[in-house]
Short mmCIF file of C-alpha atoms in Angstrom, two decimals:
data_model
loop_
_atom_site.label_atom_id
_atom_site.label_comp_id
_atom_site.label_asym_id
_atom_site.label_seq_id
_atom_site.Cartn_x
_atom_site.Cartn_y
_atom_site.Cartn_z
CA MET A 1 51.03 32.06 15.82
CA GLN A 2 47.71 31.27 17.43
CA LEU A 3 46.48 27.70 16.88
CA ILE A 4 42.87 26.92 16.08
CA SER A 5 41.24 25.26 19.05
CA PRO A 6 39.96 21.66 18.76
CA ILE A 7 36.43 22.86 19.55
CA THR A 8 36.52 25.28 16.63
CA ILE A 9 37.75 22.53 14.32
CA PHE A 10 35.02 20.19 15.56
CA ILE A 11 32.31 22.81 14.97
CA ALA A 12 33.64 23.60 11.49
CA VAL A 13 33.73 19.92 10.54
CA ALA A 14 30.21 19.43 11.92
CA VAL A 15 28.92 22.38 9.88
CA VAL A 16 30.53 21.06 6.70
CA PHE A 17 29.12 17.57 7.21
CA ASN A 18 25.67 19.03 7.93
CA VAL A 19 25.73 21.04 4.68
CA LEU A 20 27.04 18.09 2.67
CA GLY A 21 24.36 15.84 4.20
CA LYS A 22 21.58 18.25 3.22
CA LEU A 23 22.93 18.50 -0.32
CA LEU A 24 23.21 14.71 -0.58
CA ARG A 25 19.64 14.31 0.66
CA LYS A 26 18.20 16.95 -1.70
CA PHE A 27 20.00 16.03 -4.91
CA VAL A 28 20.58 12.27 -4.52
CA LEU A 29 18.51 10.54 -1.85
CA VAL A 30 15.13 12.27 -2.33
CA PRO A 31 15.13 11.82 -6.15
CA LYS A 32 16.29 8.21 -5.95
CA LEU A 33 14.37 6.86 -2.96
CA THR A 34 11.11 8.87 -3.06
CA ILE A 35 8.57 10.11 -5.61
CA MET A 36 8.57 13.68 -4.35
CA ASP A 37 10.74 15.19 -7.09
CA ASP A 38 8.71 13.46 -9.83
CA LEU A 39 5.29 14.16 -8.33
CA PRO A 40 4.97 17.81 -9.49
CA ARG A 41 5.09 16.69 -13.16
CA LEU A 42 2.46 13.97 -12.75
CA GLY A 43 -0.60 14.75 -14.86
CA MET A 44 1.14 17.48 -16.86
CA LYS A 45 0.85 17.61 -20.63
CA ARG A 46 3.88 16.31 -22.57
CA LYS A 47 5.95 19.05 -24.20
CA ASP A 48 6.63 17.16 -27.44
CA GLY A 49 3.21 15.55 -27.97
CA LYS A 50 2.00 12.05 -27.25
CA ILE A 51 3.89 8.90 -28.18
CA ALA A 52 2.41 7.30 -31.28
CA GLY A 53 0.57 4.02 -30.73
CA ARG A 54 -1.40 2.21 -28.09
CA ALA A 55 -0.65 1.23 -24.51
CA VAL A 56 -2.36 -1.97 -23.33
CA ILE A 57 -2.80 -2.55 -19.60
CA CYS A 58 -3.47 -6.11 -18.42
CA GLY A 59 -5.54 -5.66 -15.25
CA GLY A 60 -8.01 -2.98 -14.21
CA SER A 61 -7.74 -2.80 -10.45
CA ILE A 62 -6.05 0.00 -8.48
CA ALA A 63 -2.56 -0.27 -9.99
CA GLY A 64 -3.97 -0.78 -13.49
CA LEU A 65 -6.27 2.23 -13.23
CA CYS A 66 -3.51 4.48 -11.86
CA VAL A 67 -1.18 3.65 -14.77
CA ALA A 68 -4.09 3.98 -17.21
CA ALA A 69 -4.41 7.62 -16.12
CA VAL A 70 -0.65 8.04 -16.54
CA CYS A 71 -0.58 6.42 -19.98
CA SER A 72 -3.47 8.58 -21.17
CA GLN A 73 -1.08 11.55 -20.89
CA HIS A 74 1.68 9.83 -22.86
CA PHE A 75 0.08 7.65 -25.57
CA GLU A 76 -2.44 8.30 -28.32
CA SER A 77 -4.72 5.54 -27.01
CA VAL A 78 -4.95 3.23 -24.01
CA LEU A 79 -6.74 -0.09 -23.58
CA VAL A 80 -7.44 -1.61 -20.15
CA ILE A 81 -8.19 -5.35 -20.24
CA GLU A 82 -9.99 -6.58 -17.13
CA ALA A 83 -11.11 -10.15 -16.59
CA GLU A 84 -14.12 -9.20 -14.47
CA GLY A 85 -17.13 -7.28 -15.71
CA SER A 86 -16.83 -4.53 -13.14
CA ALA A 87 -14.55 -2.73 -15.57
CA GLU A 88 -17.54 -2.17 -17.85
CA GLU A 89 -21.13 -2.44 -16.62
CA LEU A 90 -20.29 -2.32 -12.91
CA GLY A 91 -17.84 -0.54 -10.68
CA MET A 92 -18.49 3.14 -11.33
CA ASP A 93 -20.90 3.85 -8.52
CA ARG A 94 -20.96 3.76 -4.74
CA ALA A 95 -21.46 0.32 -3.29
CA GLY A 96 -25.00 -0.21 -2.15
CA GLY A 97 -27.48 -2.96 -1.57
CA ARG A 98 -24.78 -5.52 -0.97
CA GLN A 99 -25.78 -9.11 -1.46
CA LEU A 100 -25.37 -10.93 1.82
CA ARG A 101 -25.50 -14.65 2.38
CA GLU A 102 -25.91 -16.46 5.65
CA LEU A 103 -23.15 -18.78 6.78
CA PRO A 104 -23.76 -22.10 8.57
CA ASN A 105 -22.87 -20.42 11.87
CA GLY A 106 -25.64 -17.85 11.38
CA LEU A 107 -23.34 -14.94 10.53
CA LYS A 108 -23.73 -12.94 7.32
CA THR A 109 -21.01 -12.28 4.75
CA ALA A 110 -21.00 -10.02 1.68
CA MET A 111 -20.74 -11.37 -1.86
CA PRO A 112 -17.85 -9.39 -3.48
CA LEU A 113 -18.28 -8.09 -7.02
CA ARG A 114 -14.57 -8.73 -7.63
CA LYS A 115 -14.17 -12.40 -6.81
CA ARG A 116 -10.53 -12.54 -7.93
CA LEU A 117 -9.44 -9.98 -5.32
CA THR A 118 -8.95 -11.50 -1.89
CA GLN A 119 -9.00 -8.08 -0.23
CA TYR A 120 -11.89 -6.56 -2.15
CA MET A 121 -14.09 -6.41 0.94
CA ALA A 122 -11.24 -5.80 3.39
CA PRO A 123 -10.54 -2.48 5.14
CA HIS A 124 -7.90 -0.27 3.54
CA VAL A 125 -6.10 2.82 4.66
CA PHE A 126 -5.46 4.97 1.61
CA MET A 127 -2.32 6.75 2.70
CA PRO A 128 -1.31 10.32 1.77
CA THR A 129 0.72 9.01 -1.18
CA ILE A 130 -2.55 8.01 -2.88
CA VAL A 131 -4.12 11.38 -2.17
CA LEU A 132 -1.14 13.26 -3.58
CA GLY A 133 -1.27 11.17 -6.73
CA LEU A 134 -5.03 11.59 -7.22
CA ARG A 135 -4.80 15.35 -6.90
CA LYS A 136 -2.16 15.51 -9.65
CA LEU A 137 -3.78 12.98 -11.99
CA PHE A 138 -7.30 14.40 -11.73
CA PRO A 139 -6.98 18.08 -10.81
CA THR A 140 -10.29 19.18 -12.34
CA THR A 141 -12.55 16.21 -11.62
CA LEU A 142 -11.45 14.83 -8.24
CA ASN A 143 -13.53 17.12 -6.02
CA THR A 144 -16.62 16.69 -8.21
CA GLU A 145 -16.44 12.90 -8.09
CA LEU A 146 -15.74 12.87 -4.37
CA ALA A 147 -18.87 14.93 -3.87
CA TYR A 148 -20.83 12.55 -6.08
CA PHE A 149 -19.84 9.65 -3.83
CA GLY A 150 -20.25 11.70 -0.67
CA PHE A 151 -16.60 11.20 0.30
CA ASP A 152 -14.04 13.62 1.68
CA PHE A 153 -10.47 13.58 2.86
CA ALA A 154 -9.69 13.39 6.58
CA PRO A 155 -6.55 14.30 8.56
CA LEU A 156 -4.36 11.27 9.23
CA THR A 157 -3.03 12.06 12.68
CA TYR A 158 -2.38 8.37 13.39
CA SER A 159 -1.31 6.82 16.67
CA PHE A 160 -0.70 3.19 17.45
CA ASN A 161 -0.04 0.69 20.20
CA TYR A 162 3.05 -1.46 19.89
CA GLY A 163 3.10 -4.15 22.54
CA ASN A 164 2.36 -2.26 25.74
CA ARG A 165 3.59 1.06 24.34
CA SER A 166 1.33 3.81 22.99
CA SER A 167 2.57 6.37 20.49
CA PRO A 168 1.73 10.06 20.37
CA GLU A 169 -0.13 11.29 17.30
CA ALA A 170 2.34 11.61 14.44
CA PHE A 171 0.68 14.83 13.25
CA SER A 172 -1.52 17.50 14.77
CA PRO A 173 -5.17 17.41 13.60
CA THR A 174 -5.24 21.24 13.58
CA ASP A 175 -2.08 21.69 11.50
CA PRO A 176 -2.98 22.41 7.84
CA ARG A 177 0.19 20.56 6.79
CA THR A 178 -1.06 17.32 8.36
CA PRO A 179 -1.26 14.56 5.72
CA VAL A 180 -4.74 13.41 4.78
CA THR A 181 -6.26 10.02 4.04
CA LEU A 182 -9.34 8.94 2.10
CA PRO A 183 -11.37 6.93 4.62
CA VAL A 184 -13.34 4.63 2.30
CA MET A 185 -13.54 0.90 1.70
CA ARG A 186 -11.61 -0.82 -1.08
CA GLU A 187 -14.68 -1.48 -3.21
CA SER A 188 -15.73 2.18 -3.01
CA PHE A 189 -12.25 3.47 -3.77
CA GLU A 190 -11.92 1.29 -6.83
CA SER A 191 -15.29 2.55 -8.10
CA LEU A 192 -14.20 6.15 -7.50
CA LEU A 193 -10.88 5.60 -9.29
CA ARG A 194 -12.54 3.90 -12.26
CA ARG A 195 -15.05 6.73 -12.54
CA LEU A 196 -12.24 9.29 -12.44
CA VAL A 197 -10.39 7.55 -15.25
CA VAL A 198 -13.51 7.16 -17.41
CA ARG A 199 -14.61 10.79 -16.89
CA SER A 200 -11.14 12.36 -17.18
CA CYS A 201 -9.25 10.29 -19.73
CA GLY A 202 -11.10 10.29 -23.05
CA ASN A 203 -8.53 8.12 -24.84
CA VAL A 204 -8.87 5.16 -22.45
CA GLU A 205 -11.01 2.21 -23.54
CA TYR A 206 -12.02 -0.94 -21.65
CA LEU A 207 -12.29 -4.56 -22.66
CA VAL A 208 -13.73 -7.29 -20.46
CA GLY A 209 -11.71 -10.39 -21.20
CA THR A 210 -8.98 -12.76 -20.05
CA VAL A 211 -5.47 -12.19 -21.32
CA ASP A 212 -3.93 -15.38 -22.71
CA GLY A 213 -0.44 -14.12 -23.41
CA PHE A 214 1.85 -11.84 -25.38
CA VAL A 215 3.00 -11.97 -29.02
CA ARG A 216 6.57 -11.01 -29.92
CA ARG A 217 7.08 -8.45 -32.64
CA VAL A 218 8.24 -9.91 -35.96
CA GLY A 219 11.65 -8.56 -36.83
CA ASP A 220 12.30 -7.22 -33.31
CA ASP A 221 12.67 -9.94 -30.70
CA HIS A 222 12.96 -7.38 -27.92
CA LYS A 223 9.40 -6.04 -28.23
CA ILE A 224 5.82 -7.17 -27.83
CA SER A 225 3.47 -6.51 -30.74
CA GLY A 226 0.18 -7.60 -29.22
CA VAL A 227 -1.79 -9.11 -26.37
CA ALA A 228 -3.88 -12.23 -26.97
CA VAL A 229 -7.32 -12.12 -25.30
CA LYS A 230 -9.49 -15.21 -25.04
CA GLY A 231 -12.57 -14.86 -27.24
CA HIS A 232 -11.38 -11.53 -28.70
CA GLY A 233 -8.25 -12.42 -30.66
CA LEU A 234 -5.16 -10.25 -30.76
CA GLU A 235 -5.10 -6.68 -29.45
CA ALA A 236 -2.32 -4.61 -31.04
CA ALA A 237 0.06 -3.05 -28.51
CA ASP A 238 2.96 -0.63 -28.75
CA PHE A 239 3.47 -0.64 -24.98
CA VAL A 240 2.31 -3.27 -22.48
CA ILE A 241 1.83 -3.10 -18.71
CA ASP A 242 1.29 -6.11 -16.44
CA ALA A 243 -1.08 -5.03 -13.65
CA THR A 244 -2.32 -8.54 -12.84
CA GLY A 245 -1.63 -8.19 -9.14
CA ALA A 246 -0.64 -11.15 -7.02
CA ALA A 247 -0.98 -13.54 -9.96
CA GLN A 248 2.23 -11.99 -11.41
CA MET A 249 1.31 -13.46 -14.79
CA SER A 250 4.23 -12.10 -16.80
CA TYR A 251 6.74 -13.95 -14.66
CA HIS A 252 4.77 -17.17 -14.23
CA LYS A 253 3.44 -17.54 -17.74
CA TRP A 254 3.23 -14.80 -20.34
CA LEU A 255 6.88 -13.85 -20.99
CA GLY A 256 8.04 -17.45 -21.30
CA LYS A 257 5.04 -18.42 -23.44
CA ALA A 258 5.88 -15.59 -25.87
CA GLY A 259 9.41 -16.91 -26.27
CA PHE A 260 11.34 -14.43 -24.15
CA ASN A 261 14.25 -15.87 -22.19
CA PRO A 262 13.02 -17.35 -18.90
CA LEU A 263 14.05 -15.50 -15.76
CA PRO A 264 16.15 -17.51 -13.30
CA SER A 265 14.33 -18.78 -10.23
CA SER A 266 16.71 -16.78 -8.05
CA LEU A 267 14.85 -13.62 -9.13
CA PHE A 268 11.61 -14.85 -7.56
CA VAL A 269 11.44 -14.53 -3.77
CA GLN A 270 8.41 -15.85 -1.89
CA PHE A 271 7.63 -16.38 1.78
CA ASP A 272 4.50 -17.14 3.78
CA PRO A 273 3.62 -15.33 7.03
CA HIS A 274 0.58 -17.64 7.38
CA LEU A 275 -1.66 -14.63 7.90
CA ASN A 276 -5.43 -14.62 8.01
CA TYR A 277 -7.79 -12.08 9.50
CA SER A 278 -11.42 -11.09 9.56
CA GLN A 279 -13.41 -7.90 9.68
CA ALA A 280 -16.81 -7.27 11.16
CA ILE A 281 -18.58 -4.27 9.58
CA TYR A 282 -21.29 -2.38 11.45
CA THR A 283 -23.35 0.26 9.62
CA LEU A 284 -24.14 2.86 12.26
CA PRO A 285 -27.43 4.78 12.18
CA LYS A 286 -27.07 8.49 12.98
CA ARG A 287 -28.01 8.19 16.64
CA VAL A 288 -25.56 5.33 17.17
CA LEU A 289 -22.85 7.27 15.30
CA SER A 290 -23.44 10.22 17.64
CA LYS A 291 -22.95 7.95 20.64
CA LEU A 292 -19.73 6.60 19.12
CA GLU A 293 -18.37 10.10 18.57
CA ALA A 294 -19.12 10.90 22.22
CA ILE A 295 -17.08 7.86 23.28
CA LEU A 296 -14.01 8.60 21.15
CA PRO A 297 -11.51 10.52 23.32
CA LYS A 298 -10.81 13.09 20.59
CA GLY A 299 -14.30 13.35 19.14
CA PRO A 300 -15.31 12.51 15.56
CA LEU A 301 -12.49 10.80 13.68
CA LEU A 302 -12.57 9.16 10.28
CA GLY A 303 -10.06 6.55 9.21
CA PRO A 304 -8.02 4.54 11.71
CA ILE A 305 -9.49 4.85 15.20
CA TYR A 306 -7.26 2.36 16.98
CA ALA A 307 -4.31 0.21 15.93
CA ASN A 308 -2.69 -2.45 18.10
CA THR A 309 0.32 -3.90 16.31
CA PRO A 310 2.03 -6.88 17.94
CA ASP A 311 5.67 -6.74 19.02
CA TYR A 312 7.25 -9.96 17.76
CA SER A 313 9.59 -10.08 20.76
CA THR A 314 6.59 -10.77 23.02
CA GLY A 315 5.40 -13.73 20.98
CA GLU A 316 1.99 -12.12 20.38
CA ARG A 317 0.78 -12.82 16.84
CA ARG A 318 -2.66 -11.16 16.88
CA ILE A 319 -3.77 -7.73 15.71
CA LEU A 320 -6.59 -5.37 16.66
CA TYR A 321 -7.66 -2.49 14.43
CA LEU A 322 -10.72 -0.27 14.41
CA PHE A 323 -11.64 1.91 11.40
CA LEU A 324 -14.48 4.33 10.69
CA HIS A 325 -14.98 4.62 6.95
CA GLU A 326 -17.46 6.39 4.70
CA GLY A 327 -18.95 8.22 7.64
CA SER A 328 -20.82 5.33 9.20
CA GLN A 329 -19.02 2.04 8.47
CA LEU A 330 -17.31 0.88 11.68
CA MET A 331 -14.93 -2.03 11.14
CA LEU A 332 -13.44 -4.30 13.76
CA LEU A 333 -10.41 -6.14 12.45
CA SER A 334 -8.96 -9.16 14.22
CA GLY A 335 -6.76 -12.09 13.38
CA GLY A 336 -3.07 -12.47 12.75
CA ARG A 337 -0.43 -15.04 12.02
CA GLY A 338 -1.37 -18.67 12.40
CA MET A 339 -4.93 -17.97 13.43
CA ILE A 340 -6.07 -21.25 11.96
CA GLU A 341 -5.09 -22.71 15.31
CA GLU A 342 -7.08 -20.13 17.27
CA PRO A 343 -10.66 -18.92 16.71
CA ILE A 344 -11.19 -15.46 15.19
CA PRO A 345 -13.90 -13.65 17.18
CA ARG A 346 -17.32 -13.57 15.47
CA THR A 347 -19.50 -11.99 18.14
CA ILE A 348 -19.11 -8.93 20.37
CA SER A 349 -18.81 -11.20 23.38
CA ALA A 350 -16.02 -13.18 21.72
CA PHE A 351 -14.39 -9.95 20.52
CA ARG A 352 -14.39 -8.61 24.06
CA ASP A 353 -12.65 -11.76 25.30
CA TYR A 354 -10.22 -11.49 22.39
CA VAL A 355 -9.23 -7.95 23.40
CA LYS A 356 -8.77 -8.99 27.02
CA SER A 357 -6.50 -11.88 26.03
CA LEU A 358 -4.06 -9.79 23.99
CA HIS A 359 -0.55 -9.40 25.33
CA HIS A 360 -0.43 -6.36 27.65
CA SER A 361 -4.22 -6.02 27.39
CA ASP A 362 -4.02 -3.85 30.50
CA ALA A 363 -2.74 -1.09 28.16
CA THR A 364 -5.94 -1.25 26.08
CA PRO A 365 -7.88 2.00 26.63
CA GLY A 366 -11.23 1.68 28.35
CA TRP A 367 -13.11 3.39 25.53
CA ILE A 368 -12.48 0.33 23.31
CA TYR A 369 -14.73 -1.67 25.63
CA GLN A 370 -17.28 1.14 25.60
CA ILE A 371 -17.45 0.88 21.80
CA LEU A 372 -18.00 -2.88 22.07
CA ASP A 373 -20.79 -2.28 24.60
CA LEU A 374 -22.38 0.23 22.22
CA LEU A 375 -22.29 -2.20 19.28
CA GLU A 376 -23.71 -5.00 21.39
CA ALA A 377 -26.59 -2.81 22.52
CA HIS A 378 -27.45 -1.82 18.93
CA GLU A 379 -26.44 -4.93 17.04
CA ASP A 380 -29.77 -5.43 15.30
CA GLU A 381 -29.80 -1.83 14.05
CA CYS A 382 -26.22 -2.00 12.81
CA ALA A 383 -26.78 -5.22 10.82
CA PRO A 384 -23.17 -6.49 10.98
CA TRP A 385 -21.62 -8.61 8.26
CA HIS A 386 -18.27 -10.33 8.09
CA ALA A 387 -15.48 -10.78 5.58
CA ASP A 388 -12.48 -13.11 5.96
CA VAL A 389 -9.13 -12.54 4.25
CA LYS A 390 -6.35 -15.04 3.61
CA PRO A 391 -3.69 -13.11 1.66
CA GLY A 392 -1.49 -16.15 1.00
CA LYS A 393 2.22 -15.86 0.22
CA MET A 394 4.14 -12.63 -0.30
CA ALA A 395 6.27 -12.48 -3.45
CA PHE A 396 8.83 -10.27 -5.17
CA VAL A 397 9.90 -10.65 -8.79
CA LYS A 398 13.30 -8.97 -9.04
CA TYR A 399 12.94 -7.70 -12.58
CA HIS A 400 15.57 -5.02 -11.87
CA GLU A 401 18.19 -7.78 -11.58
CA ALA A 402 17.28 -9.46 -14.88
CA GLN A 403 20.12 -9.80 -17.34
CA GLU A 404 20.25 -6.98 -19.87
CA GLY A 405 18.22 -7.81 -22.97
CA THR A 406 16.10 -10.44 -21.20
CA LEU A 407 12.95 -8.36 -20.75
CA PRO A 408 10.93 -6.87 -23.64
CA SER A 409 11.80 -3.19 -23.99
CA ASN A 410 8.17 -2.02 -24.40
CA TRP A 411 6.83 -3.82 -21.35
CA VAL A 412 6.75 -3.15 -17.59
CA ALA A 413 4.95 -4.49 -14.53
CA VAL A 414 3.43 -2.48 -11.68
CA GLY A 415 1.92 -2.96 -8.21
CA ASP A 416 1.56 -6.46 -6.85
CA ALA A 417 2.64 -7.85 -10.22
CA VAL A 418 6.16 -6.94 -9.06
CA ILE A 419 6.01 -6.88 -5.25
CA LYS A 420 3.15 -8.31 -3.25
CA LEU A 421 3.46 -6.87 0.25
CA ASN A 422 1.92 -8.12 3.46
CA PRO A 423 -1.40 -6.20 3.54
CA ILE A 424 -1.33 -5.88 7.30
CA TYR A 425 1.17 -3.01 6.91
CA GLY A 426 -1.21 -1.02 4.68
CA GLN A 427 1.34 -0.04 2.00
CA GLY A 428 0.12 -1.89 -1.12
CA CYS A 429 -1.97 0.92 -2.62
CA SER A 430 0.71 3.50 -1.84
CA LYS A 431 3.20 1.31 -3.68
CA ALA A 432 0.86 1.15 -6.67
CA MET A 433 0.74 4.94 -6.87
CA MET A 434 4.51 5.15 -6.42
CA ASP A 435 4.93 2.80 -9.41
CA ALA A 436 2.56 5.00 -11.42
CA VAL A 437 4.65 8.10 -10.59
CA SER A 438 7.86 6.26 -11.49
CA LEU A 439 6.32 5.17 -14.80
CA ASP A 440 5.25 8.74 -15.56
CA ALA A 441 8.76 10.02 -14.87
CA SER A 442 10.28 7.31 -17.05
CA LEU A 443 7.93 8.05 -19.96
CA ARG A 444 8.73 11.76 -19.77
CA GLY A 445 12.27 10.82 -20.72
CA VAL A 446 10.99 9.19 -23.94
CA SER A 447 10.93 11.21 -27.16
CA SER A 448 7.57 11.07 -28.92
CA GLN A 449 9.43 11.02 -32.26
CA ASN A 450 11.72 8.11 -31.42
CA GLY A 451 9.32 6.01 -29.32
CA ILE A 452 10.13 3.51 -26.58
CA PRO A 453 13.92 2.90 -26.43
CA ARG A 454 15.49 -0.54 -26.10
CA ASP A 455 16.54 -0.01 -22.48
CA PHE A 456 13.24 1.45 -21.25
CA SER A 457 12.11 -1.55 -19.20
CA ARG A 458 15.46 -1.81 -17.43
CA ARG A 459 15.49 1.92 -16.62
CA TYR A 460 11.92 1.87 -15.32
CA PHE A 461 12.51 -1.06 -12.97
CA ALA A 462 15.73 0.49 -11.67
CA LYS A 463 13.83 3.66 -10.77
CA ALA A 464 10.66 2.05 -9.38
CA ILE A 465 12.22 -0.72 -7.31
CA ALA A 466 14.79 1.61 -5.73
CA ARG A 467 11.78 3.36 -4.18
CA THR A 468 9.69 0.34 -3.15
CA GLN A 469 12.17 -2.40 -2.27
CA GLY A 470 12.63 -0.89 1.18
CA MET A 471 8.97 -1.72 1.92
CA TRP A 472 9.58 -5.36 0.99
CA ASN A 473 12.80 -5.59 3.00
CA SER A 474 11.39 -4.08 6.19
CA ASN A 475 8.09 -6.00 6.00
CA LYS A 476 9.82 -9.32 5.38
CA ALA A 477 12.35 -8.72 8.15
CA ASN A 478 9.53 -8.02 10.62
CA ASP A 479 7.48 -11.03 9.47
CA TYR A 480 10.53 -13.23 10.04
CA GLY A 481 10.27 -12.32 13.72
CA TRP A 482 7.50 -14.91 14.17
CA SER A 483 8.41 -18.58 14.21
CA ILE A 484 5.27 -19.50 12.28
CA THR A 485 6.53 -17.64 9.18
CA GLU A 486 7.72 -19.88 6.38
CA PRO A 487 10.88 -18.19 5.04
CA ALA A 488 11.85 -17.81 1.38
CA LYS A 489 13.83 -20.55 -0.31
CA GLY A 490 17.45 -20.45 0.78
CA GLU A 491 16.71 -18.22 3.78
CA THR A 492 16.12 -18.76 7.47
CA LEU A 493 14.17 -16.67 9.95
CA ALA A 494 17.51 -15.20 11.05
CA ASN A 495 17.70 -13.27 7.78
CA GLY A 496 17.17 -9.55 8.31
CA ALA A 497 17.64 -9.81 12.09
CA SER A 498 19.57 -6.53 12.32
CA LEU A 499 16.98 -4.66 10.26
CA ARG A 500 14.20 -6.25 12.32
CA GLU A 501 15.77 -5.17 15.62
CA PHE A 502 16.43 -1.67 14.33
CA GLY A 503 12.79 -1.43 13.28
CA ARG A 504 11.63 -2.57 16.70
CA TYR A 505 13.68 -0.01 18.58
CA THR A 506 12.61 2.65 16.11
CA LEU A 507 8.99 1.88 16.96
CA TYR A 508 9.87 2.04 20.66
CA ALA A 509 11.37 5.46 20.03
CA GLY A 510 8.30 6.44 18.00
CA CYS A 511 6.15 5.70 21.04
CA LYS A 512 8.14 8.37 22.89
CA SER A 513 8.72 10.95 20.20
CA ARG A 514 6.35 12.53 17.68
CA ASP A 515 9.30 13.39 15.39
CA VAL A 516 10.45 9.78 15.20
CA HIS A 517 6.88 8.56 14.66
CA ALA A 518 6.20 11.11 11.90
CA THR A 519 9.47 10.30 10.10
CA PHE A 520 8.77 6.57 10.32
CA MET A 521 5.31 7.10 8.76
CA ARG A 522 6.56 9.36 5.97
CA ILE A 523 9.18 6.77 5.04
CA GLY A 524 6.45 4.13 4.81
CA TRP A 525 4.50 6.41 2.47
CA GLY A 526 7.49 6.95 0.18
CA MET A 527 7.58 10.68 0.94
CA VAL A 528 11.03 10.93 2.56
CA PRO A 529 14.15 8.75 2.14
CA LYS A 530 14.68 5.98 4.67
CA THR A 531 18.05 7.54 5.46
CA ASP A 532 16.16 10.20 7.44
CA LEU A 533 16.14 7.68 10.29
CA PHE A 534 19.91 8.15 10.54
CA THR A 535 19.84 11.82 11.50
CA PRO A 536 21.61 12.33 14.85
CA SER A 537 18.44 13.27 16.74
CA ILE A 538 16.48 10.21 15.62
CA LEU A 539 19.41 7.78 15.75
CA GLY A 540 20.15 8.98 19.28
CA ARG A 541 16.58 8.24 20.39
CA VAL A 542 16.69 4.79 18.80
CA ALA A 543 20.05 4.06 20.45
CA TRP A 544 18.65 5.10 23.82
CA GLN A 545 15.77 2.63 23.44
CA TRP A 546 18.28 -0.09 22.62
CA LEU A 547 20.36 0.75 25.70
CA THR A 548 17.40 0.98 28.08
CA ASN A 549 15.51 -2.07 26.80
#
């Protein structure tokens, strides 16, 4: 009798494990950890008709507007309550004629229309997740409104510097499958999104006012019956969404005030990376823009031009980003952790010194200095203005761990109202769209005849947070790599050390391999499960970086 050779057995086992791994990824990991299985149904008409009643959304910024578009497909009527007037008479047109005021140091800064949003004037990178969501939510109006604003999508090839390492482009600019970004400023994107909702969702109404709290339904302690608005009285609600952003009003005030059981303090996690940064915005005339395009090594490029992300193991805390948005808005972003102790550059001369002083500045490409020379030569024409950002503390309300029956069944929270991420990683708006997709998928499981079930809130948070908690965990672990970070209560900076080190060596590997870099980016966008980093080819490259560094 001929025995099967060990090599044959090994190959057979490897084939079986490979097949099982692919099945596990397709039927378990992708549906649970990403939005990709739910995305095709986003924006589709419900099969059994709309749910009777009214959805009330507290907050009309990016997360609030995304879920307003979702709710318009599921409920008979939708009300968005926004504390600032931009939800009504402002905020549906392209920003123009900004009001600038002169600071004591002679620099100019813009007066934001949305004073409650610390990042309203800050640069944003609207990742492919946002684009995918917009295309599904507004299939017939998106291109028309983009043309109205003069915006267009741009390939997000993306490369970065990490310490003294430079990554290859994650995606080819000539590949039609390359993900795209929307290279616009936050204020412009919010105006575009509001215009899309107003023009596309006829059952969405707006109310400018300040929410004062919730009212519990008489005879059903597990539901909210209305939302109290200062100066307007009570707005009836059959479904309520907290989209109040970093204020996280449901946790801090509204649920307890309405008489719902208070959540234990252990469900609220907060830490402070002591981050502050500044942007200088130069509006380039056509002839200056042409000179800039001639300097860029790969020609005209919208979106991120250059990204220098500090490696915590070097002790460097400062960042350097360059963006080209809306065709002619060139932004220089500087700052970092603990920059109160060190001056943020305010002039081109100071910015040039700042770049030279960065750790491993010898790896900075020469064309960065050419751009600075160009801006200095045309400073009067470009009329620069500045905007400072102090994001404050990062916070996570672990609603998914709340005791069963604690949360109202016809209420959820989305975006920063659940998880406020460090904005330096550029994932906040993607997370808002991911929450909107998760909400859409959850509502599709609700019968229009029976209405919102008693366990809806719990099921929604289980779905949404499974997809976004990885962002919080990885961001927090990396932020804990700097000694200036103030850790969460009960934690030390040693928390998450293994995840932090794995992330660092993954970035090292990403600087050597396009495949690793592309996978890392797609995970950050919520498009593939984080377990994709544990494929043999990627894990082998990460292990090699660990062994050789």
